[in-house]
PDB file of N, CA and C in Angstrom:
ATOM      1  N   UNK A   5      37.218  -1.095 174.441  1.00 72.00           N
ATOM      2  CA  UNK A   5      36.014  -1.914 174.849  1.00 72.00           C
ATOM      3  C   UNK A   5      36.054  -3.367 174.218  1.00 72.00           C
ATOM      4  N   UNK A   6      36.739  -3.663 173.124  1.00 75.00           N
ATOM      5  CA  UNK A   6      36.830  -4.827 172.513  1.00 75.00           C
ATOM      6  C   UNK A   6      37.748  -5.782 173.549  1.00 75.00           C
ATOM      7  N   UNK A   7      38.314  -5.179 174.485  1.00 76.00           N
ATOM      8  CA  UNK A   7      39.383  -5.954 175.480  1.00 76.00           C
ATOM      9  C   UNK A   7      38.497  -6.856 176.429  1.00 76.00           C
ATOM     10  N   UNK A   8      37.235  -6.407 176.602  1.00 77.00           N
ATOM     11  CA  UNK A   8      36.362  -7.081 177.519  1.00 77.00           C
ATOM     12  C   UNK A   8      35.668  -8.222 177.022  1.00 77.00           C
ATOM     13  N   UNK A   9      35.711  -8.641 175.667  1.00 80.00           N
ATOM     14  CA  UNK A   9      35.326  -9.623 175.045  1.00 80.00           C
ATOM     15  C   UNK A   9      36.260 -10.861 174.727  1.00 80.00           C
ATOM     16  N   UNK A  10      35.928 -12.067 174.762  1.00 79.00           N
ATOM     17  CA  UNK A  10      36.738 -12.982 174.670  1.00 79.00           C
ATOM     18  C   UNK A  10      36.282 -13.619 173.247  1.00 79.00           C
ATOM     19  N   UNK A  11      37.305 -13.366 172.164  1.00 80.00           N
ATOM     20  CA  UNK A  11      36.908 -13.728 170.854  1.00 80.00           C
ATOM     21  C   UNK A  11      37.373 -15.329 170.751  1.00 80.00           C
ATOM     22  N   UNK A  12      37.925 -15.745 171.672  1.00 84.00           N
ATOM     23  CA  UNK A  12      38.290 -17.249 171.591  1.00 84.00           C
ATOM     24  C   UNK A  12      37.229 -18.124 172.282  1.00 84.00           C
ATOM     25  N   UNK A  13      36.269 -17.780 172.938  1.00 80.00           N
ATOM     26  CA  UNK A  13      35.299 -18.366 173.682  1.00 80.00           C
ATOM     27  C   UNK A  13      34.507 -19.342 172.804  1.00 80.00           C
ATOM     28  N   UNK A  14      34.139 -20.519 173.284  1.00 81.00           N
ATOM     29  CA  UNK A  14      33.228 -21.490 172.552  1.00 81.00           C
ATOM     30  C   UNK A  14      31.858 -20.936 172.521  1.00 81.00           C
ATOM     31  N   UNK A  15      31.539 -19.901 173.209  1.00 78.00           N
ATOM     32  CA  UNK A  15      30.094 -19.342 173.156  1.00 78.00           C
ATOM     33  C   UNK A  15      29.099 -20.212 173.859  1.00 78.00           C
ATOM     34  N   UNK A  16      29.594 -21.236 174.505  1.00 82.00           N
ATOM     35  CA  UNK A  16      28.674 -21.970 175.241  1.00 82.00           C
ATOM     36  C   UNK A  16      28.447 -21.419 176.829  1.00 82.00           C
ATOM     37  N   UNK A  17      27.831 -20.617 177.057  1.00 81.00           N
ATOM     38  CA  UNK A  17      27.545 -19.906 178.184  1.00 81.00           C
ATOM     39  C   UNK A  17      26.112 -19.774 178.260  1.00 81.00           C
ATOM     40  N   UNK A  18      25.427 -19.775 179.606  1.00 84.00           N
ATOM     41  CA  UNK A  18      24.083 -19.203 179.673  1.00 84.00           C
ATOM     42  C   UNK A  18      24.001 -18.069 180.600  1.00 84.00           C
ATOM     43  N   UNK A  19      22.706 -17.478 180.495  1.00 84.00           N
ATOM     44  CA  UNK A  19      22.418 -16.407 181.492  1.00 84.00           C
ATOM     45  C   UNK A  19      20.969 -16.591 181.693  1.00 84.00           C
ATOM     46  N   UNK A  20      20.625 -16.515 183.179  1.00 85.00           N
ATOM     47  CA  UNK A  20      19.290 -16.644 183.496  1.00 85.00           C
ATOM     48  C   UNK A  20      18.980 -15.134 184.229  1.00 85.00           C
ATOM     49  N   UNK A  21      18.130 -14.305 183.701  1.00 85.00           N
ATOM     50  CA  UNK A  21      17.818 -13.173 184.280  1.00 85.00           C
ATOM     51  C   UNK A  21      16.956 -13.052 185.544  1.00 85.00           C
ATOM     52  N   UNK A  22      17.079 -12.473 186.687  1.00 88.00           N
ATOM     53  CA  UNK A  22      16.328 -12.500 187.735  1.00 88.00           C
ATOM     54  C   UNK A  22      16.165 -11.119 188.212  1.00 88.00           C
ATOM     55  N   UNK A  23      14.725 -10.983 188.467  1.00 86.00           N
ATOM     56  CA  UNK A  23      14.278  -9.464 188.940  1.00 86.00           C
ATOM     57  C   UNK A  23      14.661  -9.120 190.183  1.00 86.00           C
ATOM     58  N   UNK A  24      14.801  -8.049 190.714  1.00 87.00           N
ATOM     59  CA  UNK A  24      15.115  -7.395 192.012  1.00 87.00           C
ATOM     60  C   UNK A  24      14.037  -7.776 193.023  1.00 87.00           C
ATOM     61  N   UNK A  25      14.313  -7.888 194.236  1.00 87.00           N
ATOM     62  CA  UNK A  25      13.378  -8.161 195.066  1.00 87.00           C
ATOM     63  C   UNK A  25      12.498  -6.968 195.337  1.00 87.00           C
ATOM     64  N   UNK A  26      12.807  -5.859 194.881  1.00 86.00           N
ATOM     65  CA  UNK A  26      12.387  -4.346 195.074  1.00 86.00           C
ATOM     66  C   UNK A  26      10.823  -4.455 194.198  1.00 86.00           C
ATOM     67  N   UNK A  27      10.794  -5.229 193.090  1.00 82.00           N
ATOM     68  CA  UNK A  27       9.610  -5.346 192.606  1.00 82.00           C
ATOM     69  C   UNK A  27       8.240  -5.798 193.289  1.00 82.00           C
ATOM     70  N   UNK A  28       8.776  -6.479 194.186  1.00 82.00           N
ATOM     71  CA  UNK A  28       7.627  -7.084 195.229  1.00 82.00           C
ATOM     72  C   UNK A  28       6.972  -5.896 195.885  1.00 82.00           C
ATOM     73  N   UNK A  29       7.458  -4.719 196.032  1.00 82.00           N
ATOM     74  CA  UNK A  29       6.963  -3.711 196.590  1.00 82.00           C
ATOM     75  C   UNK A  29       6.086  -2.777 195.613  1.00 82.00           C
ATOM     76  N   UNK A  30       5.842  -3.284 194.368  1.00 81.00           N
ATOM     77  CA  UNK A  30       5.379  -2.501 193.484  1.00 81.00           C
ATOM     78  C   UNK A  30       4.245  -3.132 192.661  1.00 81.00           C
ATOM     79  N   UNK A  31       3.544  -2.649 191.779  1.00 80.00           N
ATOM     80  CA  UNK A  31       2.582  -3.415 191.107  1.00 80.00           C
ATOM     81  C   UNK A  31       3.072  -4.285 189.855  1.00 80.00           C
ATOM     82  N   UNK A  32       4.316  -3.879 189.733  1.00 75.00           N
ATOM     83  CA  UNK A  32       5.147  -4.641 188.490  1.00 75.00           C
ATOM     84  C   UNK A  32       5.540  -6.167 189.005  1.00 75.00           C
ATOM     85  N   UNK A  33       4.803  -7.072 189.104  1.00 69.00           N
ATOM     86  CA  UNK A  33       5.093  -8.350 189.507  1.00 69.00           C
ATOM     87  C   UNK A  33       5.986  -9.202 188.642  1.00 69.00           C
ATOM     88  N   UNK A  34       7.081  -9.620 188.914  1.00 70.00           N
ATOM     89  CA  UNK A  34       7.934 -10.599 187.983  1.00 70.00           C
ATOM     90  C   UNK A  34       7.212 -11.953 188.039  1.00 70.00           C
ATOM     91  N   UNK A  35       6.682 -12.157 189.184  1.00 70.00           N
ATOM     92  CA  UNK A  35       5.972 -13.668 189.152  1.00 70.00           C
ATOM     93  C   UNK A  35       4.800 -13.806 188.290  1.00 70.00           C
ATOM     94  N   UNK A  36       4.247 -12.679 187.880  1.00 76.00           N
ATOM     95  CA  UNK A  36       3.202 -12.550 186.893  1.00 76.00           C
ATOM     96  C   UNK A  36       3.658 -13.071 185.458  1.00 76.00           C
ATOM     97  N   UNK A  37       4.859 -12.913 185.212  1.00 78.00           N
ATOM     98  CA  UNK A  37       5.426 -13.239 184.093  1.00 78.00           C
ATOM     99  C   UNK A  37       6.293 -14.435 183.938  1.00 78.00           C
ATOM    100  N   UNK A  38       6.325 -15.055 185.132  1.00 81.00           N
ATOM    101  CA  UNK A  38       7.021 -16.271 185.224  1.00 81.00           C
ATOM    102  C   UNK A  38       8.669 -15.981 185.562  1.00 81.00           C
ATOM    103  N   UNK A  39       8.970 -14.696 185.793  1.00 80.00           N
ATOM    104  CA  UNK A  39      10.456 -14.419 186.180  1.00 80.00           C
ATOM    105  C   UNK A  39      10.552 -14.815 187.723  1.00 80.00           C
ATOM    106  N   UNK A  40      12.034 -15.077 187.910  1.00 85.00           N
ATOM    107  CA  UNK A  40      12.307 -15.344 189.247  1.00 85.00           C
ATOM    108  C   UNK A  40      12.873 -14.165 189.710  1.00 85.00           C
ATOM    109  N   UNK A  41      12.726 -14.248 191.261  1.00 87.00           N
ATOM    110  CA  UNK A  41      13.420 -12.992 192.115  1.00 87.00           C
ATOM    111  C   UNK A  41      14.812 -13.558 192.365  1.00 87.00           C
ATOM    112  N   UNK A  42      15.686 -12.539 192.397  1.00 90.00           N
ATOM    113  CA  UNK A  42      17.044 -12.712 192.933  1.00 90.00           C
ATOM    114  C   UNK A  42      17.197 -13.120 194.421  1.00 90.00           C
ATOM    115  N   UNK A  43      18.278 -13.862 194.849  1.00 91.00           N
ATOM    116  CA  UNK A  43      18.032 -14.285 196.175  1.00 91.00           C
ATOM    117  C   UNK A  43      18.582 -13.304 196.914  1.00 91.00           C
ATOM    118  N   UNK A  44      18.517 -13.396 198.333  1.00 90.00           N
ATOM    119  CA  UNK A  44      19.004 -12.310 199.105  1.00 90.00           C
ATOM    120  C   UNK A  44      17.713 -11.600 199.782  1.00 90.00           C
ATOM    121  N   UNK A  45      17.881 -10.502 200.675  1.00 90.00           N
ATOM    122  CA  UNK A  45      16.986  -9.962 201.383  1.00 90.00           C
ATOM    123  C   UNK A  45      15.918  -9.055 200.458  1.00 90.00           C
ATOM    124  N   UNK A  46      14.880  -8.868 200.867  1.00 87.00           N
ATOM    125  CA  UNK A  46      14.136  -8.056 200.245  1.00 87.00           C
ATOM    126  C   UNK A  46      14.449  -6.649 200.090  1.00 87.00           C
ATOM    127  N   UNK A  47      14.455  -5.908 198.936  1.00 89.00           N
ATOM    128  CA  UNK A  47      14.948  -4.663 199.017  1.00 89.00           C
ATOM    129  C   UNK A  47      13.666  -3.796 199.020  1.00 89.00           C
ATOM    130  N   UNK A  48      13.714  -2.791 199.846  1.00 90.00           N
ATOM    131  CA  UNK A  48      12.632  -1.972 200.360  1.00 90.00           C
ATOM    132  C   UNK A  48      13.170  -0.528 200.031  1.00 90.00           C
ATOM    133  N   UNK A  49      12.120   0.231 199.291  1.00 91.00           N
ATOM    134  CA  UNK A  49      12.545   1.695 198.718  1.00 91.00           C
ATOM    135  C   UNK A  49      12.555   2.612 199.880  1.00 91.00           C
ATOM    136  N   UNK A  50      13.723   3.377 199.747  1.00 92.00           N
ATOM    137  CA  UNK A  50      13.639   4.442 200.978  1.00 92.00           C
ATOM    138  C   UNK A  50      12.590   5.569 200.965  1.00 92.00           C
ATOM    139  N   UNK A  51      12.242   5.845 199.790  1.00 94.00           N
ATOM    140  CA  UNK A  51      11.050   6.787 199.445  1.00 94.00           C
ATOM    141  C   UNK A  51      10.037   6.296 198.629  1.00 94.00           C
ATOM    142  N   UNK A  52       8.851   6.846 198.671  1.00 91.00           N
ATOM    143  CA  UNK A  52       7.983   6.576 197.703  1.00 91.00           C
ATOM    144  C   UNK A  52       8.053   7.595 196.277  1.00 91.00           C
ATOM    145  N   UNK A  53       7.182   7.086 195.420  1.00 89.00           N
ATOM    146  CA  UNK A  53       7.329   7.762 193.815  1.00 89.00           C
ATOM    147  C   UNK A  53       7.012   9.199 194.059  1.00 89.00           C
ATOM    148  N   UNK A  54       6.143   9.671 195.181  1.00 95.00           N
ATOM    149  CA  UNK A  54       5.699  11.128 195.320  1.00 95.00           C
ATOM    150  C   UNK A  54       7.130  11.957 195.678  1.00 95.00           C
ATOM    151  N   UNK A  55       7.874  11.371 196.581  1.00 96.00           N
ATOM    152  CA  UNK A  55       9.180  11.864 196.950  1.00 96.00           C
ATOM    153  C   UNK A  55      10.072  12.173 195.794  1.00 96.00           C
ATOM    154  N   UNK A  56      10.312  11.244 194.892  1.00 95.00           N
ATOM    155  CA  UNK A  56      11.205  11.163 193.860  1.00 95.00           C
ATOM    156  C   UNK A  56      10.521  12.094 192.751  1.00 95.00           C
ATOM    157  N   UNK A  57       9.209  12.116 192.453  1.00 96.00           N
ATOM    158  CA  UNK A  57       8.587  13.057 191.785  1.00 96.00           C
ATOM    159  C   UNK A  57       8.871  14.469 191.989  1.00 96.00           C
ATOM    160  N   UNK A  58       8.995  14.769 193.415  1.00 97.00           N
ATOM    161  CA  UNK A  58       9.154  16.103 193.798  1.00 97.00           C
ATOM    162  C   UNK A  58      10.695  16.510 193.678  1.00 97.00           C
ATOM    163  N   UNK A  59      11.573  15.691 194.306  1.00 96.00           N
ATOM    164  CA  UNK A  59      13.005  16.192 194.270  1.00 96.00           C
ATOM    165  C   UNK A  59      13.552  16.209 192.858  1.00 96.00           C
ATOM    166  N   UNK A  60      12.861  15.511 191.806  1.00 96.00           N
ATOM    167  CA  UNK A  60      13.483  15.351 190.466  1.00 96.00           C
ATOM    168  C   UNK A  60      12.566  16.372 189.503  1.00 96.00           C
ATOM    169  N   UNK A  61      11.468  17.202 189.988  1.00 95.00           N
ATOM    170  CA  UNK A  61      10.813  18.010 189.205  1.00 95.00           C
ATOM    171  C   UNK A  61      11.435  18.837 188.488  1.00 95.00           C
ATOM    172  N   UNK A  62      11.325  19.003 187.131  1.00 95.00           N
ATOM    173  CA  UNK A  62      12.141  19.908 186.176  1.00 95.00           C
ATOM    174  C   UNK A  62      13.023  19.237 185.537  1.00 95.00           C
ATOM    175  N   UNK A  63      13.424  17.953 185.918  1.00 95.00           N
ATOM    176  CA  UNK A  63      14.509  16.988 185.203  1.00 95.00           C
ATOM    177  C   UNK A  63      13.913  16.580 183.883  1.00 95.00           C
ATOM    178  N   UNK A  64      14.571  16.430 182.793  1.00 95.00           N
ATOM    179  CA  UNK A  64      14.111  16.035 181.543  1.00 95.00           C
ATOM    180  C   UNK A  64      14.567  14.587 181.272  1.00 95.00           C
ATOM    181  N   UNK A  65      13.830  13.742 181.469  1.00 93.00           N
ATOM    182  CA  UNK A  65      14.078  12.340 181.501  1.00 93.00           C
ATOM    183  C   UNK A  65      13.919  11.751 180.088  1.00 93.00           C
ATOM    184  N   UNK A  66      13.369  12.601 179.067  1.00 95.00           N
ATOM    185  CA  UNK A  66      12.820  12.353 177.776  1.00 95.00           C
ATOM    186  C   UNK A  66      13.876  11.386 176.908  1.00 95.00           C
ATOM    187  N   UNK A  67      15.105  11.665 177.222  1.00 92.00           N
ATOM    188  CA  UNK A  67      16.220  10.971 176.457  1.00 92.00           C
ATOM    189  C   UNK A  67      17.525  11.009 177.202  1.00 92.00           C
ATOM    190  N   UNK A  68      18.306  10.179 177.071  1.00 87.00           N
ATOM    191  CA  UNK A  68      19.693   9.877 177.528  1.00 87.00           C
ATOM    192  C   UNK A  68      20.436  11.277 177.828  1.00 87.00           C
ATOM    193  N   UNK A  69      21.095  11.631 178.831  1.00 90.00           N
ATOM    194  CA  UNK A  69      21.967  12.779 178.912  1.00 90.00           C
ATOM    195  C   UNK A  69      21.503  14.123 178.969  1.00 90.00           C
ATOM    196  N   UNK A  70      20.095  14.142 179.317  1.00 95.00           N
ATOM    197  CA  UNK A  70      19.365  15.476 179.424  1.00 95.00           C
ATOM    198  C   UNK A  70      19.360  16.093 180.853  1.00 95.00           C
ATOM    199  N   UNK A  71      19.649  15.109 181.927  1.00 94.00           N
ATOM    200  CA  UNK A  71      19.689  15.438 183.224  1.00 94.00           C
ATOM    201  C   UNK A  71      21.033  15.761 183.557  1.00 94.00           C
ATOM    202  N   UNK A  72      21.148  16.944 184.325  1.00 92.00           N
ATOM    203  CA  UNK A  72      22.790  17.430 184.620  1.00 92.00           C
ATOM    204  C   UNK A  72      23.274  16.110 185.715  1.00 92.00           C
ATOM    205  N   UNK A  73      24.266  15.550 185.238  1.00 93.00           N
ATOM    206  CA  UNK A  73      24.703  14.468 186.122  1.00 93.00           C
ATOM    207  C   UNK A  73      25.082  14.921 187.719  1.00 93.00           C
ATOM    208  N   UNK A  74      25.786  15.945 187.651  1.00 92.00           N
ATOM    209  CA  UNK A  74      26.172  16.581 189.172  1.00 92.00           C
ATOM    210  C   UNK A  74      24.881  16.818 190.051  1.00 92.00           C
ATOM    211  N   UNK A  75      23.820  17.268 189.506  1.00 94.00           N
ATOM    212  CA  UNK A  75      22.919  17.699 190.387  1.00 94.00           C
ATOM    213  C   UNK A  75      22.019  16.382 190.392  1.00 94.00           C
ATOM    214  N   UNK A  76      21.767  15.413 189.399  1.00 95.00           N
ATOM    215  CA  UNK A  76      21.272  14.132 189.722  1.00 95.00           C
ATOM    216  C   UNK A  76      21.955  13.239 190.537  1.00 95.00           C
ATOM    217  N   UNK A  77      23.196  13.290 190.545  1.00 95.00           N
ATOM    218  CA  UNK A  77      24.127  12.423 191.803  1.00 95.00           C
ATOM    219  C   UNK A  77      23.639  13.003 192.966  1.00 95.00           C
ATOM    220  N   UNK A  78      23.520  14.308 193.165  1.00 94.00           N
ATOM    221  CA  UNK A  78      23.320  14.934 194.663  1.00 94.00           C
ATOM    222  C   UNK A  78      21.966  14.665 194.977  1.00 94.00           C
ATOM    223  N   UNK A  79      20.868  14.469 194.058  1.00 96.00           N
ATOM    224  CA  UNK A  79      19.688  14.271 194.582  1.00 96.00           C
ATOM    225  C   UNK A  79      19.416  12.620 194.938  1.00 96.00           C
ATOM    226  N   UNK A  80      20.080  11.879 194.203  1.00 95.00           N
ATOM    227  CA  UNK A  80      20.196  10.339 194.507  1.00 95.00           C
ATOM    228  C   UNK A  80      20.817  10.373 195.728  1.00 95.00           C
ATOM    229  N   UNK A  81      21.966  10.855 195.916  1.00 96.00           N
ATOM    230  CA  UNK A  81      22.728  10.634 197.407  1.00 96.00           C
ATOM    231  C   UNK A  81      21.824  11.080 198.417  1.00 96.00           C
ATOM    232  N   UNK A  82      21.001  12.194 198.576  1.00 96.00           N
ATOM    233  CA  UNK A  82      20.214  12.786 199.541  1.00 96.00           C
ATOM    234  C   UNK A  82      19.112  11.916 199.876  1.00 96.00           C
ATOM    235  N   UNK A  83      18.664  11.233 198.757  1.00 96.00           N
ATOM    236  CA  UNK A  83      17.382  10.272 198.789  1.00 96.00           C
ATOM    237  C   UNK A  83      17.791   8.986 199.204  1.00 96.00           C
ATOM    238  N   UNK A  84      19.149   8.465 198.986  1.00 94.00           N
ATOM    239  CA  UNK A  84      19.421   7.257 199.385  1.00 94.00           C
ATOM    240  C   UNK A  84      20.365   7.185 200.635  1.00 94.00           C
ATOM    241  N   UNK A  85      20.931   8.309 200.874  1.00 95.00           N
ATOM    242  CA  UNK A  85      22.023   8.248 202.298  1.00 95.00           C
ATOM    243  C   UNK A  85      21.515   9.130 202.983  1.00 95.00           C
ATOM    244  N   UNK A  86      20.664   9.873 202.950  1.00 89.00           N
ATOM    245  CA  UNK A  86      19.853  10.645 203.969  1.00 89.00           C
ATOM    246  C   UNK A  86      20.799  11.812 204.379  1.00 89.00           C
ATOM    247  N   UNK A  87      21.292  11.790 205.799  1.00 90.00           N
ATOM    248  CA  UNK A  87      21.992  13.061 206.344  1.00 90.00           C
ATOM    249  C   UNK A  87      23.413  12.837 206.134  1.00 90.00           C
ATOM    250  N   UNK A  88      23.992  11.852 205.292  1.00 94.00           N
ATOM    251  CA  UNK A  88      25.412  11.706 205.198  1.00 94.00           C
ATOM    252  C   UNK A  88      25.972  12.651 204.307  1.00 94.00           C
ATOM    253  N   UNK A  89      27.069  13.089 204.721  1.00 94.00           N
ATOM    254  CA  UNK A  89      27.691  14.361 203.805  1.00 94.00           C
ATOM    255  C   UNK A  89      28.032  13.762 202.448  1.00 94.00           C
ATOM    256  N   UNK A  90      27.613  14.744 201.215  1.00 94.00           N
ATOM    257  CA  UNK A  90      27.975  14.174 199.929  1.00 94.00           C
ATOM    258  C   UNK A  90      29.752  14.092 199.966  1.00 94.00           C
ATOM    259  N   UNK A  91      30.018  13.027 199.209  1.00 91.00           N
ATOM    260  CA  UNK A  91      31.599  12.973 199.056  1.00 91.00           C
ATOM    261  C   UNK A  91      32.038  14.240 197.990  1.00 91.00           C
ATOM    262  N   UNK A  92      33.390  14.815 198.721  1.00 88.00           N
ATOM    263  CA  UNK A  92      33.835  15.878 197.986  1.00 88.00           C
ATOM    264  C   UNK A  92      35.169  15.133 197.344  1.00 88.00           C
ATOM    265  N   UNK A  93      35.610  15.564 196.278  1.00 78.00           N
ATOM    266  CA  UNK A  93      36.725  15.444 195.565  1.00 78.00           C
ATOM    267  C   UNK A  93      37.828  15.736 196.406  1.00 78.00           C
ATOM    268  N   UNK A  94      39.014  14.807 196.683  1.00 73.00           N
ATOM    269  CA  UNK A  94      40.088  15.127 197.474  1.00 73.00           C
ATOM    270  C   UNK A  94      41.063  15.800 196.643  1.00 73.00           C
ATOM    271  N   UNK A  95      42.045  16.693 197.264  1.00 71.00           N
ATOM    272  CA  UNK A  95      42.876  17.320 196.422  1.00 71.00           C
ATOM    273  C   UNK A  95      43.925  16.513 195.677  1.00 71.00           C
ATOM    274  N   UNK A  96      43.788  16.746 194.174  1.00 65.00           N
ATOM    275  CA  UNK A  96      44.624  15.879 193.351  1.00 65.00           C
ATOM    276  C   UNK A  96      44.082  14.645 192.716  1.00 65.00           C
ATOM    277  N   UNK A  97      42.800  14.361 193.241  1.00 63.00           N
ATOM    278  CA  UNK A  97      42.055  13.216 192.749  1.00 63.00           C
ATOM    279  C   UNK A  97      41.634  13.343 191.212  1.00 63.00           C
ATOM    280  N   UNK A  98      41.885  12.360 190.572  1.00 64.00           N
ATOM    281  CA  UNK A  98      41.552  12.364 189.112  1.00 64.00           C
ATOM    282  C   UNK A  98      40.100  12.124 188.963  1.00 64.00           C
ATOM    283  N   UNK A  99      39.430  13.121 188.191  1.00 60.00           N
ATOM    284  CA  UNK A  99      37.908  13.194 188.135  1.00 60.00           C
ATOM    285  C   UNK A  99      37.727  12.411 186.856  1.00 60.00           C
ATOM    286  N   UNK A 100      38.531  11.743 186.024  1.00 59.00           N
ATOM    287  CA  UNK A 100      38.170  10.968 184.919  1.00 59.00           C
ATOM    288  C   UNK A 100      38.128  11.927 183.537  1.00 59.00           C
ATOM    289  N   UNK A 101      38.021  13.366 183.792  1.00 56.00           N
ATOM    290  CA  UNK A 101      37.718  14.092 182.525  1.00 56.00           C
ATOM    291  C   UNK A 101      38.909  14.079 181.538  1.00 56.00           C
ATOM    292  N   UNK A 102      40.153  13.777 182.078  1.00 52.00           N
ATOM    293  CA  UNK A 102      41.109  13.754 181.159  1.00 52.00           C
ATOM    294  C   UNK A 102      41.419  12.303 180.711  1.00 52.00           C
ATOM    295  N   UNK A 103      40.649  11.368 181.186  1.00 48.00           N
ATOM    296  CA  UNK A 103      41.095  10.134 180.484  1.00 48.00           C
ATOM    297  C   UNK A 103      40.356   9.843 179.217  1.00 48.00           C
ATOM    298  N   UNK A 104      41.008   9.593 178.360  1.00 46.00           N
ATOM    299  CA  UNK A 104      40.565   9.095 177.041  1.00 46.00           C
ATOM    300  C   UNK A 104      41.247   7.834 176.448  1.00 46.00           C
ATOM    301  N   UNK A 105      40.438   6.843 176.840  1.00 47.00           N
ATOM    302  CA  UNK A 105      40.903   5.500 176.208  1.00 47.00           C
ATOM    303  C   UNK A 105      40.132   5.042 175.153  1.00 47.00           C
TER     304      UNK A 105
END
């Protein structure tokens, strides 16, 4: 992980956070707190909260790593990609399980 940090940097950089335009479709308005929205097209949700509540019913979001990742990925894929088939591992493809950096 330390390889991604430049320890020789002067440290003189800035960062301006911007809110996703999807917030314009909710009651969480970034403009109310003075935040700027990201440039680009307005992002519109594929489904409402009721849909996501139904398809994730029984999932434990109380803490990190309590939701089965394979099942959650399939729920997200179906909700965002519709009828497109879920990607399958190709023969001989590395799943990353053996990687230990």
